[in-house]
Tab-separated table of C-alpha atoms and ligand atoms in Angstrom:
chain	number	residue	atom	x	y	z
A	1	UNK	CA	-0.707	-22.636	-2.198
A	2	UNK	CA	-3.975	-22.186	-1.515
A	3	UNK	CA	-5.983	-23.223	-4.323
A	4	UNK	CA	-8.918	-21.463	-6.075
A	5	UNK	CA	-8.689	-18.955	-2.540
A	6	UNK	CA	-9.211	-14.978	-3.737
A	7	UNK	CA	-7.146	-12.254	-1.344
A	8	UNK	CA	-7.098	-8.880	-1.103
A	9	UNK	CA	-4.431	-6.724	0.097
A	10	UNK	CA	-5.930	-3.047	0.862
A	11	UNK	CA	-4.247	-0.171	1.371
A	12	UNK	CA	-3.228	3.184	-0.008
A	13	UNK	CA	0.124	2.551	-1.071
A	14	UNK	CA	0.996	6.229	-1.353
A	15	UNK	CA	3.502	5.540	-2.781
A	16	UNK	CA	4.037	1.789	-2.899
A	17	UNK	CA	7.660	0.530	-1.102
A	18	UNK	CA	9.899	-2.328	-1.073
A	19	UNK	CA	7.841	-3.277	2.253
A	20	UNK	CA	4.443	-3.467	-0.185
A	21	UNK	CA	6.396	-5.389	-3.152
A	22	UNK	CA	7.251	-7.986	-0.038
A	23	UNK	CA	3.963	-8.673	1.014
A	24	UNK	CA	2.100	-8.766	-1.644
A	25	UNK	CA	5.012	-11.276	-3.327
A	26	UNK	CA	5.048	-13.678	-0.616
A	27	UNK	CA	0.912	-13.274	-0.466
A	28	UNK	CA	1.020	-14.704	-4.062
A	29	UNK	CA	3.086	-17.661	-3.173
A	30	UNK	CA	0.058	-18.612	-0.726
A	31	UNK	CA	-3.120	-17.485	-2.722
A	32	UNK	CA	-4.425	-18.193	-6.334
A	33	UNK	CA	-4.963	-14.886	-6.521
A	34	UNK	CA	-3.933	-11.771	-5.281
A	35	UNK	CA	-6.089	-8.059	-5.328
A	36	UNK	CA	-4.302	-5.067	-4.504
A	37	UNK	CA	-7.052	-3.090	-3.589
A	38	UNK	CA	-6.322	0.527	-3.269
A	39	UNK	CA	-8.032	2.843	-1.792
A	40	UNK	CA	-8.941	7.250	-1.937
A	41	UNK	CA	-8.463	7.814	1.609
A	42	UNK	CA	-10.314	10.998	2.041
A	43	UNK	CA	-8.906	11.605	5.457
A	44	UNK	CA	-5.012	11.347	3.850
A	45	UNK	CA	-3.381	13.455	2.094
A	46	UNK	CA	-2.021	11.951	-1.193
A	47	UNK	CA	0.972	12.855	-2.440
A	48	UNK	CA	0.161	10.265	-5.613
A	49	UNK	CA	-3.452	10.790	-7.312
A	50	UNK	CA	-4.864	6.894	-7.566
A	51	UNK	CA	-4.375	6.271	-10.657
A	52	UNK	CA	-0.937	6.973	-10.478
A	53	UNK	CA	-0.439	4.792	-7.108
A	54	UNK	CA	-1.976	2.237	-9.500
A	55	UNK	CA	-0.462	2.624	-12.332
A	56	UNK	CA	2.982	2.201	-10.204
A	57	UNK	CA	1.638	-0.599	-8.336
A	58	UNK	CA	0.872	-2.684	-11.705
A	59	UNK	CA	4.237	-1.634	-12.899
A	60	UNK	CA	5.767	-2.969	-9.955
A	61	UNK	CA	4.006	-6.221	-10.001
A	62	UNK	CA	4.293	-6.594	-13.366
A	63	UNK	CA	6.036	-9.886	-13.262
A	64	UNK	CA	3.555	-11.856	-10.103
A	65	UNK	CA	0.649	-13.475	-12.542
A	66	UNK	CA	-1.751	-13.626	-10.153
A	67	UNK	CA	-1.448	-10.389	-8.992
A	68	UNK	CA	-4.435	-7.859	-9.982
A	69	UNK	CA	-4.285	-3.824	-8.943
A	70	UNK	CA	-7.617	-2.636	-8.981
A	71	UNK	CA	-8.853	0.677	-6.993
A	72	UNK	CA	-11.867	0.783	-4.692
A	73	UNK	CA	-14.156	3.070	-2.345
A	74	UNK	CA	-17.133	2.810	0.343
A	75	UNK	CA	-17.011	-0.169	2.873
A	76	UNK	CA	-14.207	-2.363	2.217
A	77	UNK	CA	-15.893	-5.502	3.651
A	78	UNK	CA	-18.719	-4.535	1.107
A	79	UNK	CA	-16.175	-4.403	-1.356
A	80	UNK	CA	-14.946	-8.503	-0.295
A	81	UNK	CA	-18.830	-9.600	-0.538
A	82	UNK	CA	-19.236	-8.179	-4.139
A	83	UNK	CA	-16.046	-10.094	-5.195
A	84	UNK	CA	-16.467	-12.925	-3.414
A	85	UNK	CA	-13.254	-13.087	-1.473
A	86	UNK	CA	-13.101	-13.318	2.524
A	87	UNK	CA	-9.376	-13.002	2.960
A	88	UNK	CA	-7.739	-9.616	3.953
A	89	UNK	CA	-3.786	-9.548	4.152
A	90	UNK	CA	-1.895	-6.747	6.115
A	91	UNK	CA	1.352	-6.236	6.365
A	92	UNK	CA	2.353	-6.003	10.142
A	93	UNK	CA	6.157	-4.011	10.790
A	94	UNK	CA	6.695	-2.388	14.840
A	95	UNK	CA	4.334	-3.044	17.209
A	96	UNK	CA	3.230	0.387	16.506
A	97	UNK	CA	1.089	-1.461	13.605
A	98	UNK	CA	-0.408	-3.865	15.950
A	99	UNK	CA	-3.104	-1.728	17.772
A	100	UNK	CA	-4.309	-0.225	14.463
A	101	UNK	CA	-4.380	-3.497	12.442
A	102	UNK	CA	-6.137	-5.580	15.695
A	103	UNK	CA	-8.847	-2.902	15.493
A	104	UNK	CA	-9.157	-2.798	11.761
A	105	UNK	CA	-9.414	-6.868	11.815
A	106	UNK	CA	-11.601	-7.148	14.506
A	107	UNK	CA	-14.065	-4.227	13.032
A	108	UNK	CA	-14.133	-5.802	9.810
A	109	UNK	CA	-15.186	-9.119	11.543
A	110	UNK	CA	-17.631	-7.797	13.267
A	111	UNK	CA	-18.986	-5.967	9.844
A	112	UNK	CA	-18.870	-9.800	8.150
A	113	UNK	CA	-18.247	-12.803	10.569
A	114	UNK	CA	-16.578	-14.275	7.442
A	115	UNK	CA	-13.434	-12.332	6.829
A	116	UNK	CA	-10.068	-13.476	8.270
A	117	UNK	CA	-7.340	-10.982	8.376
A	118	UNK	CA	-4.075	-12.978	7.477
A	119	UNK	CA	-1.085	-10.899	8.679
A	120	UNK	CA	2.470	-11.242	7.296
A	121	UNK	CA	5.263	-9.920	9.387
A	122	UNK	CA	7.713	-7.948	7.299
A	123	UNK	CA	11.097	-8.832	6.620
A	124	UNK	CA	13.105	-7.273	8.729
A	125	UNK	CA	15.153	-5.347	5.746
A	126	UNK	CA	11.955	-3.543	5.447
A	127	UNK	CA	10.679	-2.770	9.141
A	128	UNK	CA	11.441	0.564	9.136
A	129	UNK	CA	10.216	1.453	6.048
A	130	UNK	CA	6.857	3.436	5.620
A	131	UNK	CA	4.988	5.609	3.002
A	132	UNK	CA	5.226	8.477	4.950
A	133	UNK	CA	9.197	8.777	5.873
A	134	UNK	CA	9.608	8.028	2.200
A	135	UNK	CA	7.829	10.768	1.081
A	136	UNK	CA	9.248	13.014	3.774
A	137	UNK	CA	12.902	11.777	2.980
A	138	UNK	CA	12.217	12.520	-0.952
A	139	UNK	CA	10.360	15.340	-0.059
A	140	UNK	CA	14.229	16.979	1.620
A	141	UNK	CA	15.885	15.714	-1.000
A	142	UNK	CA	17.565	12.297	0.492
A	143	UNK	CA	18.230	9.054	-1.413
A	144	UNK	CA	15.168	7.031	-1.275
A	145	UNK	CA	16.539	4.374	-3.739
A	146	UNK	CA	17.095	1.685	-1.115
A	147	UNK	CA	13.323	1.579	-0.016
A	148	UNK	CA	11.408	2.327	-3.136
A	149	UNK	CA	11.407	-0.031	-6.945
A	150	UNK	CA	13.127	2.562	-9.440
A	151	UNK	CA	9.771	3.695	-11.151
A	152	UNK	CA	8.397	5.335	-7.816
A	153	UNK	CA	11.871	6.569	-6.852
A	154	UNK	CA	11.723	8.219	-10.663
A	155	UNK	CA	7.836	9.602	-9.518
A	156	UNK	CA	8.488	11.267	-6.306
A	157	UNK	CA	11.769	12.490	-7.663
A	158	UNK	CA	9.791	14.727	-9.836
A	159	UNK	CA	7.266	15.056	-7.433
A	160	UNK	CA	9.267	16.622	-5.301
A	161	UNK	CA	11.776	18.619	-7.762
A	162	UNK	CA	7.715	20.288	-8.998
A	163	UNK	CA	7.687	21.034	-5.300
A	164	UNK	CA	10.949	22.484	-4.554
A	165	UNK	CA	10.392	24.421	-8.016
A	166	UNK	CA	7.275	26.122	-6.912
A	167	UNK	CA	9.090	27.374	-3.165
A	168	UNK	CA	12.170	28.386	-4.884
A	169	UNK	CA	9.452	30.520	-7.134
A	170	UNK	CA	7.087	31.630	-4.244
A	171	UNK	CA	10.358	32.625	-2.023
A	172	UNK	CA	11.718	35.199	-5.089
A	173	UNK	CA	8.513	36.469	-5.085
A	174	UNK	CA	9.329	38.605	-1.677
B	1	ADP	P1	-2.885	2.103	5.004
B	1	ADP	O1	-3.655	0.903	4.549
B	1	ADP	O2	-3.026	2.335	6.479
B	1	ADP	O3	-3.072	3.315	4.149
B	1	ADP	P2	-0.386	1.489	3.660
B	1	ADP	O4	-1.029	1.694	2.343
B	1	ADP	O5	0.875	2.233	3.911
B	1	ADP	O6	-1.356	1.717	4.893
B	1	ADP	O7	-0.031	-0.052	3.864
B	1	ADP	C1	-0.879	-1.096	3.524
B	1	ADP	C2	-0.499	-2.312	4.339
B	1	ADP	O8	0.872	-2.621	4.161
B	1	ADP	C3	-0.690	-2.140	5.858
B	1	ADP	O9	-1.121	-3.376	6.397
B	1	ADP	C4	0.697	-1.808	6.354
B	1	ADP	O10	0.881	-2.203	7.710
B	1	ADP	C5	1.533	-2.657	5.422
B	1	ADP	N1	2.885	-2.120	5.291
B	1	ADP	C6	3.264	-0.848	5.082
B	1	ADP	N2	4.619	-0.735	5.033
B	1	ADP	C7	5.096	-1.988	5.233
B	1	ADP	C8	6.412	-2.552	5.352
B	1	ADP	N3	7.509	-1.802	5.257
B	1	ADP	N4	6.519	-3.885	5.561
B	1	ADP	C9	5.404	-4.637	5.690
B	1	ADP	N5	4.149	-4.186	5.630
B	1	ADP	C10	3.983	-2.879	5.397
């Protein structure tokens, strides 16, 4: 463990996966502490509002003490300087990660020479796991239960059922 060293984990977790719990669990074996930094993407479109992505993100980390879910927006290396904390961890699956994150690290470098991007590989269980297929899996009505923790399985299940609803509605309209 790294003592007395602050991290952050950004992302929008939209929703939060197994993949996220993995990271940000084996992050918190290495730091003192651990922000999970989440972020209104303007450019995405949410399925979750943020405080709901937070609220499931502290209920998922309920049990990792050092773990802190906090939400941010503007610069996220202005972000590190106001806390203090020059440490960014990413969470790195296919090599279709690789040219994103290497951009991302090497633009917030050259923002602030002093961050470090620390990337953890996934486990493989959870390579092929992303925000996106979950929600597009949930959103047809497939079993999601192996890739999500229970609450955000329980979430997007009614997410999507308001969804389906609303078509089912809009289709007996014609
Ligand atoms: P973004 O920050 O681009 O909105 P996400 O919120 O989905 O992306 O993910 C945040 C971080 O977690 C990124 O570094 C991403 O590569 C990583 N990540 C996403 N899914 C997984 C997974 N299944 N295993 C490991 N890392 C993951």
């Amino acid at each position: 463990m790294n003592k007395g060293i602050l991290a952050v984990y950004p992302g929008s977790f939209d929703p939060p996966t197994n993949g996220h719990l993995d990271i940000v669990f084996r992050a918190s074996c290495l730091f003192s502490k651990i922000i999970v930094a989440i972020t209104e993407n303007a450019s995405k479109n949410h399925i979750f509002s943020l405080n709901k992505r937070i609220d499931l993100f502290q209920k998922i980390t309920k049990n990792l003490k050092n773990v802190e879910v906090i939400s941010f927006s503007g610069l996220l290396v202005n972000y590190l300087e106001k806390i203090n904390s020059f440490i960014l961890i990413r969470g790195l699956r296919a090599l279709s990660d690789f040219e994103y994150e290497f951009q991302m690290a090497l633009m917030n470098r050259k923002l602030n020479k002093k961050i470090e991007t620390i990337f953890l590989m996934t486990d493989q269980a959870y390579t092929f796991i992303s925000s996106n297929m979950i929600k597009e899996i949930a959103m047809l009505g497939g079993n999601i239960a192996d890739f999500v923790p229970d609450c955000v399985e329980k979430e997007l299940k009614k997410v999507c059922y308001c969804d389906l609803s609303k078509k089912i509605i809009q289709s007996s309209k014609y």
